[in-house]
PDB file of C-alpha atoms in Angstrom:
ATOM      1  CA  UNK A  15       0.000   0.000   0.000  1.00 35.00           C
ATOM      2  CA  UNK A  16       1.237   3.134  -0.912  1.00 35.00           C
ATOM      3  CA  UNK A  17       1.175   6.528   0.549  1.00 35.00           C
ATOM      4  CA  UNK A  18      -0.849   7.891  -2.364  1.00 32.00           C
ATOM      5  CA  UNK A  19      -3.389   4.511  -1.531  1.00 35.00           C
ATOM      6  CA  UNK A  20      -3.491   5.650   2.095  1.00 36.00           C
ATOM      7  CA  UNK A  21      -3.974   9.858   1.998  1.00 33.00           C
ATOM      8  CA  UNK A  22      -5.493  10.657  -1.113  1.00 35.00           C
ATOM      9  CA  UNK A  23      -8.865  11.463   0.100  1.00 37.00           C
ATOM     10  CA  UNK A  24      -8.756   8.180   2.623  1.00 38.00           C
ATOM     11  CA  UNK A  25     -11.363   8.918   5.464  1.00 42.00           C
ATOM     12  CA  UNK A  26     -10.151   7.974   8.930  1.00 42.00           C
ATOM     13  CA  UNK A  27     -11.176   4.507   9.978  1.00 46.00           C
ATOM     14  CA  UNK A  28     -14.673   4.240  11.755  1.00 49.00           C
ATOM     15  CA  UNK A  29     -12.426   2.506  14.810  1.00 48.00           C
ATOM     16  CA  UNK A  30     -10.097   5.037  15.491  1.00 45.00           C
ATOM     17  CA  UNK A  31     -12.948   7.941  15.350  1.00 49.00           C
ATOM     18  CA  UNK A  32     -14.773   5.602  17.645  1.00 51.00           C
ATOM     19  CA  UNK A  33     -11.642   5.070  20.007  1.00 52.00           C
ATOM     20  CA  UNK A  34      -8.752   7.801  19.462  1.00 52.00           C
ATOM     21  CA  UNK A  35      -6.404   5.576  21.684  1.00 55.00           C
ATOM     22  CA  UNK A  36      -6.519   2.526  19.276  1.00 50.00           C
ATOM     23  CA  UNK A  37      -3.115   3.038  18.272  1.00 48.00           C
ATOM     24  CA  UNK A  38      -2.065   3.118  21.414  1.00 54.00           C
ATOM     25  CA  UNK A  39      -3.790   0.316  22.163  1.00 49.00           C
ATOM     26  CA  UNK A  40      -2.411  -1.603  19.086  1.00 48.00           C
ATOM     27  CA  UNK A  41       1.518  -0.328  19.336  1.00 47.00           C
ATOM     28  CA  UNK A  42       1.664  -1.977  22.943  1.00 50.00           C
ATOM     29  CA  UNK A  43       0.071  -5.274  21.731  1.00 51.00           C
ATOM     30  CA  UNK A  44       1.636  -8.464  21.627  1.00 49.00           C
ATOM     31  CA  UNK A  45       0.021 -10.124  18.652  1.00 52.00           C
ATOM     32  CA  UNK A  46       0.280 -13.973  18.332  1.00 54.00           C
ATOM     33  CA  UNK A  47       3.661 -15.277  17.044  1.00 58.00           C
ATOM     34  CA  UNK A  48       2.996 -15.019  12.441  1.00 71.00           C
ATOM     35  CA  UNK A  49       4.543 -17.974  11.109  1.00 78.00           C
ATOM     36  CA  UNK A  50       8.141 -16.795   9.882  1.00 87.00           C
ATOM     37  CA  UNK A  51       9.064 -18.146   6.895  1.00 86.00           C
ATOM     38  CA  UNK A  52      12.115 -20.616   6.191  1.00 82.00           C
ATOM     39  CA  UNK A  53      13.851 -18.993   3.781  1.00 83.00           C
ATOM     40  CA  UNK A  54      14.313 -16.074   6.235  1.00 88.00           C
ATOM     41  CA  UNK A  55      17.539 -14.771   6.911  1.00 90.00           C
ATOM     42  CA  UNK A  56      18.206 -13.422  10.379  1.00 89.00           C
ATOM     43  CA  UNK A  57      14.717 -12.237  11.354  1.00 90.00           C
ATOM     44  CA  UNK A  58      15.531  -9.191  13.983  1.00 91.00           C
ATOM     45  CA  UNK A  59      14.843  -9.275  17.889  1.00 91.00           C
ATOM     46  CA  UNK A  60      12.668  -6.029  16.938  1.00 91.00           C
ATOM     47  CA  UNK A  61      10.130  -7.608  16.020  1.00 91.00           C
ATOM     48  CA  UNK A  62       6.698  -6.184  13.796  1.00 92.00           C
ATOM     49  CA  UNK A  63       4.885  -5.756  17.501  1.00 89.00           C
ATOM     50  CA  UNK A  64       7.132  -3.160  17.471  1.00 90.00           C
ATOM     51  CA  UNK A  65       5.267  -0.987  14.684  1.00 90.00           C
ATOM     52  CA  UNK A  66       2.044  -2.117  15.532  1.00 90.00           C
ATOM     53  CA  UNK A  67       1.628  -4.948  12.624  1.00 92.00           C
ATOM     54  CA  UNK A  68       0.390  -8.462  13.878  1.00 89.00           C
ATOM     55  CA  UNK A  69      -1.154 -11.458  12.943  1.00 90.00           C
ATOM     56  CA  UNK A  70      -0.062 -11.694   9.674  1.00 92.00           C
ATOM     57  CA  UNK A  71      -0.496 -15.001   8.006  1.00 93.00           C
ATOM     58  CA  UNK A  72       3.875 -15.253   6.720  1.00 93.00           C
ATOM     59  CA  UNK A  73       6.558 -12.663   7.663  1.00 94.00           C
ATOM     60  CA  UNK A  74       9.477 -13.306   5.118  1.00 96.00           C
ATOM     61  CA  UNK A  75      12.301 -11.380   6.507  1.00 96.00           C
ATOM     62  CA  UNK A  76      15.484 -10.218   4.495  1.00 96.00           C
ATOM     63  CA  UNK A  77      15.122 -12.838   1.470  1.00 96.00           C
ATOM     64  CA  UNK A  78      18.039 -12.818  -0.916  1.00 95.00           C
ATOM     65  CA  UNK A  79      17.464 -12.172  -4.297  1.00 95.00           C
ATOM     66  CA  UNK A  80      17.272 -15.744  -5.848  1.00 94.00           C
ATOM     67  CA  UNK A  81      13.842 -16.063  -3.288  1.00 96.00           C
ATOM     68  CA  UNK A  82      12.619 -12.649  -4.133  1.00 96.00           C
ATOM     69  CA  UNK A  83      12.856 -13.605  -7.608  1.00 95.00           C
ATOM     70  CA  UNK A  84      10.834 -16.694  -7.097  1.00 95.00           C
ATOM     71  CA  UNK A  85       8.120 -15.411  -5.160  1.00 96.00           C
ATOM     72  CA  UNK A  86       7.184 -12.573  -7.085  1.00 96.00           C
ATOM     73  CA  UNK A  87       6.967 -14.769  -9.828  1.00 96.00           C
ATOM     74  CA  UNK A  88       4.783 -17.322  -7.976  1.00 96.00           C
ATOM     75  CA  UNK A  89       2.733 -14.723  -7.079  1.00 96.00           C
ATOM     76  CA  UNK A  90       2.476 -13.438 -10.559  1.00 96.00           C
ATOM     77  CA  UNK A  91       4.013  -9.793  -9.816  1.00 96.00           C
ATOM     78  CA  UNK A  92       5.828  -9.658 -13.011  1.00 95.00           C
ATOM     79  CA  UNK A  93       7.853 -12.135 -15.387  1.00 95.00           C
ATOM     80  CA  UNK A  94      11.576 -12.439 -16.188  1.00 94.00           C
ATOM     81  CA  UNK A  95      12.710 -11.227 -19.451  1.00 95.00           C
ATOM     82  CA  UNK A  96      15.046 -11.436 -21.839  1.00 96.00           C
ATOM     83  CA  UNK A  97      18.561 -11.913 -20.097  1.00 95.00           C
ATOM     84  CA  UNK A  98      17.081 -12.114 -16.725  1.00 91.00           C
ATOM     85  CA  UNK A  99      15.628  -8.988 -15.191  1.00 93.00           C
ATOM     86  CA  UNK A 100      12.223  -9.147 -13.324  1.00 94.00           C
ATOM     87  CA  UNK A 101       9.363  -6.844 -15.596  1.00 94.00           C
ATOM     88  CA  UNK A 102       6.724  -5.442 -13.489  1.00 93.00           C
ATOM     89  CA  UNK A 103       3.290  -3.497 -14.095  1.00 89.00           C
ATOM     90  CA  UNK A 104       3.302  -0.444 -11.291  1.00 84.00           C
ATOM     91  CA  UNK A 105      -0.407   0.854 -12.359  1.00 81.00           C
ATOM     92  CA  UNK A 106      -1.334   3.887 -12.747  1.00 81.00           C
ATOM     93  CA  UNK A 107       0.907   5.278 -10.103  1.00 71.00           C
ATOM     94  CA  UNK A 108       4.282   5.248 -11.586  1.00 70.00           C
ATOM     95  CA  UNK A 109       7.450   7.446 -10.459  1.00 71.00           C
ATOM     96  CA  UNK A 110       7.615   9.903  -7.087  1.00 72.00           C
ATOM     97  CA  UNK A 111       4.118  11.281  -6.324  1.00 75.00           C
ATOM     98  CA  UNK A 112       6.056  14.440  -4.522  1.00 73.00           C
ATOM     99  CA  UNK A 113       3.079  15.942  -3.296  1.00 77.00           C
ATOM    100  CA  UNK A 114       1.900  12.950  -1.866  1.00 81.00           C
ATOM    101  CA  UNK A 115       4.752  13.549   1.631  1.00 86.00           C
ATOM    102  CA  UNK A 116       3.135  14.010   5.107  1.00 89.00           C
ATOM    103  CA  UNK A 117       5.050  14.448   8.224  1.00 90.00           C
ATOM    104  CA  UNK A 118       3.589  14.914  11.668  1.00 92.00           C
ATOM    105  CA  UNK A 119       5.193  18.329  12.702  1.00 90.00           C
ATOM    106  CA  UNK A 120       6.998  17.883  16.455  1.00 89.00           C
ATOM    107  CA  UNK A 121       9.975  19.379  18.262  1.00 89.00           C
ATOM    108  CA  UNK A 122      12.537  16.405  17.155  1.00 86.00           C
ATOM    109  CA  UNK A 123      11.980  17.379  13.551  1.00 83.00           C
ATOM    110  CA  UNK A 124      10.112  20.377  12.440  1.00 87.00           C
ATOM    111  CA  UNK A 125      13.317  22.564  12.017  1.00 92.00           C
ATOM    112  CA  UNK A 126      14.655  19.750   9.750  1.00 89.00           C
ATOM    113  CA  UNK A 127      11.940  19.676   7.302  1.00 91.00           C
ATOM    114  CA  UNK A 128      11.235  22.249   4.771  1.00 92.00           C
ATOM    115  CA  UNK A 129       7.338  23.017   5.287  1.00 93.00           C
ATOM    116  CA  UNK A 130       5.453  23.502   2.011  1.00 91.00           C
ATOM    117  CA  UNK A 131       3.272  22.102  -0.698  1.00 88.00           C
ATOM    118  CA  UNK A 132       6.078  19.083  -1.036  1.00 87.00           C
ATOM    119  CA  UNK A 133       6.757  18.010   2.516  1.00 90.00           C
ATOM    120  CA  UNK A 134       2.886  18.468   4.304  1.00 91.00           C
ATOM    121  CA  UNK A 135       1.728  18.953   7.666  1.00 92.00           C
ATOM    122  CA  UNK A 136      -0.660  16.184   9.103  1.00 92.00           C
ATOM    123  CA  UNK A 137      -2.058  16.009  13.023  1.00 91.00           C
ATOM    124  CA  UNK A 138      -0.462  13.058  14.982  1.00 91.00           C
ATOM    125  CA  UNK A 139      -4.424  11.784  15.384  1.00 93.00           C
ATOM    126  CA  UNK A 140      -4.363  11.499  11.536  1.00 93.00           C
ATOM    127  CA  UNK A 141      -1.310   9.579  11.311  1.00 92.00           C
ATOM    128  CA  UNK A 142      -2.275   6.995  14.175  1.00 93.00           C
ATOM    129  CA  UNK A 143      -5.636   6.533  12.351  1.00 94.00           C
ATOM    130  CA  UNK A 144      -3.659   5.937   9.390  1.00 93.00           C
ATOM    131  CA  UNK A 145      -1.135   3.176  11.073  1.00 93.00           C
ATOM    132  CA  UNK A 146      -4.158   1.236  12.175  1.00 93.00           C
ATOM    133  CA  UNK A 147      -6.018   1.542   9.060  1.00 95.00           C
ATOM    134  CA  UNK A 148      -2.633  -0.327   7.543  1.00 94.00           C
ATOM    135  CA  UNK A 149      -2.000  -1.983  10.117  1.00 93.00           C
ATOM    136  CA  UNK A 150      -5.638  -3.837   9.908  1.00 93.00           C
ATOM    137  CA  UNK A 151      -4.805  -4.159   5.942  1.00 95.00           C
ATOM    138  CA  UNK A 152      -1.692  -6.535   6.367  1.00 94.00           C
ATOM    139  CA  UNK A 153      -3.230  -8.965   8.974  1.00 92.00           C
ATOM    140  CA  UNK A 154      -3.653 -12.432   7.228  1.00 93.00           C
ATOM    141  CA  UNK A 155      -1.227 -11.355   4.569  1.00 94.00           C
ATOM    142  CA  UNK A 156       2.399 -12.339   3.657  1.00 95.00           C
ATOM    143  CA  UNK A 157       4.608  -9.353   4.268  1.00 96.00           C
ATOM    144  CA  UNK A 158       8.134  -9.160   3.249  1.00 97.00           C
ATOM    145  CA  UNK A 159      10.484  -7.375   5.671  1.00 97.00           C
ATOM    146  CA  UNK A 160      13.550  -5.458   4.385  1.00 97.00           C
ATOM    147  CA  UNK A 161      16.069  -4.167   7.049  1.00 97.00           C
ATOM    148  CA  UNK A 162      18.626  -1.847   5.960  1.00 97.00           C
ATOM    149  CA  UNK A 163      20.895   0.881   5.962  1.00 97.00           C
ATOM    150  CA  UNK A 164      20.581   4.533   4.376  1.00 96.00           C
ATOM    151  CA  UNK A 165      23.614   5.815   3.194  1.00 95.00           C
ATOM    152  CA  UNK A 166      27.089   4.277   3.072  1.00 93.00           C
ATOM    153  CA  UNK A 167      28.883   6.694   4.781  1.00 95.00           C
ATOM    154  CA  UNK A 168      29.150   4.957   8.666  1.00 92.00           C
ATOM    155  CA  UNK A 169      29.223   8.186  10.105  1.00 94.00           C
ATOM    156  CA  UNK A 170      25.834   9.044   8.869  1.00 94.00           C
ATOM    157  CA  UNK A 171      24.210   5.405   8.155  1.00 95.00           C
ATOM    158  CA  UNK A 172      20.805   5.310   9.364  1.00 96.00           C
ATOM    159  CA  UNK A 173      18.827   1.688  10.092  1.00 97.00           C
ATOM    160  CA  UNK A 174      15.682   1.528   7.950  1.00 96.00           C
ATOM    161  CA  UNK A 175      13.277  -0.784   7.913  1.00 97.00           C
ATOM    162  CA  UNK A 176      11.172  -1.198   5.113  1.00 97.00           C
ATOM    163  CA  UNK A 177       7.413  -3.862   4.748  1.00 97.00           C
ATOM    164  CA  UNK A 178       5.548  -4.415   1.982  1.00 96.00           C
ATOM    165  CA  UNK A 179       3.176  -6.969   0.350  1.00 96.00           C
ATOM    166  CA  UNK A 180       4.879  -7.338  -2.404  1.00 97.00           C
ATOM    167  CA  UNK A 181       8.302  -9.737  -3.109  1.00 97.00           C
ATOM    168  CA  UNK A 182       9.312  -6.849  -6.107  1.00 96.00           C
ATOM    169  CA  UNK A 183       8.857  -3.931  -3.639  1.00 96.00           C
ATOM    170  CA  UNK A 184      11.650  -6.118  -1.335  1.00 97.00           C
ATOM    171  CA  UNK A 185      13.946  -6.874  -4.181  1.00 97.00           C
ATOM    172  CA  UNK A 186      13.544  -2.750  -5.192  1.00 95.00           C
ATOM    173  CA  UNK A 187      14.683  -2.202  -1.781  1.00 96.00           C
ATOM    174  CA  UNK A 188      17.234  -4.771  -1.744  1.00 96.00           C
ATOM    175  CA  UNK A 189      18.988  -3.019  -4.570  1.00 94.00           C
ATOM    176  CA  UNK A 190      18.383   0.215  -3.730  1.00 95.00           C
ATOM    177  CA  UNK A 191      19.788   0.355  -0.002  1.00 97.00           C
ATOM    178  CA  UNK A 192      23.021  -1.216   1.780  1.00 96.00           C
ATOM    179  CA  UNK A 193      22.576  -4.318   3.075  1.00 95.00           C
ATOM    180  CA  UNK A 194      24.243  -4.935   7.006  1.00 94.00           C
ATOM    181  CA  UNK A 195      26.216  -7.994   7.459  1.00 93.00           C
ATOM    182  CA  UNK A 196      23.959 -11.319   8.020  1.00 93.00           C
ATOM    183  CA  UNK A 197      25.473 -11.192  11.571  1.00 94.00           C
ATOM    184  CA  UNK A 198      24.056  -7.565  12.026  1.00 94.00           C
ATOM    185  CA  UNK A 199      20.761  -8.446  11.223  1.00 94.00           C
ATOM    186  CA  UNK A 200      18.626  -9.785  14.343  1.00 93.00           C
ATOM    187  CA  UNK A 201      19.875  -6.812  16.415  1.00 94.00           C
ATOM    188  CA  UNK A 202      19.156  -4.344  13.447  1.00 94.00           C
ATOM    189  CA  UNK A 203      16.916  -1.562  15.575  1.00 94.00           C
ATOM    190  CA  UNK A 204      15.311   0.521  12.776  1.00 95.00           C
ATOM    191  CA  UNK A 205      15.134   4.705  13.472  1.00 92.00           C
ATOM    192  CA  UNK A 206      12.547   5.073   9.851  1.00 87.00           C
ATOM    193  CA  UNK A 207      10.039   2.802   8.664  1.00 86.00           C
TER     194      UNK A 207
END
């Protein structure tokens, strides 16, 4: 689900207008234990609890490429083409919606961002009724869970974690971002999601 999917228009969920301290509620539950799959490398000690996301039905955490490969193409996400790269349909939605960035504005970070029409203001109700609303979404659903590092400069290197639905959007990632040692990985503490 993508940012566009989730702001564009989205009304906030019946639940959280119902019960503002639902993401509260949900960000200090321990969900039941998702069944991790095998071909997972190094799942981290900080678990999905941690953001909020349980009971999902597979949690598939830092696949190498071969597996990413394969499941996107089980799943029919795209096909392999000629001389081996994967081919993908994005939709409607391709490239960098840049007006399409919200950030809850707070002391830690509001002298940091550069307030305008590209980088947009949103209440810190709005965003908890928007991490339940996705949160809800990926329960019962194979995620694939991508941690890595931002920059490759140690000095500045900043743990990211990354979930999505979809085996293509981990393989993007995978290319796109350093990957820590194998080692690193189950102590890999993420400061963005």
């Amino acid at each position: 689900m993508s940012a566009r999917d989730v702001t564009d228009g989205a009304p906030l969920p019946k639940e959280a207008k119902k019960n503002p301290n639902l993401a509260d509620i949900l960000s200090s539950t321990v969900f039941s234990n998702s069944h991790i799959s095998e071909c997972s490398v190094n799942p981290s000690k900080h678990t999905l609890d941690h953001h909020g996301i349980g009971n999902v039905y597979e949690e598939n955490w830092n696949l190498p490429t071969s597996a990413l490969y394969e499941h996107a193409i089980k799943r029919k996400e795209g096909n392999i083409v000629h001389l081996g790269p994967l081919c993908v349909r994005t939709g409607k939605h391709t490239g960098r919606a840049a007006g399409d960035k919200y950030f809850v504005r707070e002391p830690s970070s509001e002298d940091y961002i550069a307030w305008g029409p590209a980088n947009q203001e949103m209440t810190e109700d709005h965003f908890k009724a928007l991490h339940v609303k996705c949160a809800a979404y990926l329960q019962n659903r194979s995620v694939y869970v991508m941690d890595v590092l931002a920059g490759h400069d140690e000095r500045y290197q900043m743990p990211v974690r990354v979930i999505t639905e979809n085996a293509w959007h981990a393989l993007f990632i995978r290319t796109m971002f350093v990957r820590p040692a194998d080692e690193d990985l189950p102590n890999h503490v993420p400061k963005f999601t």
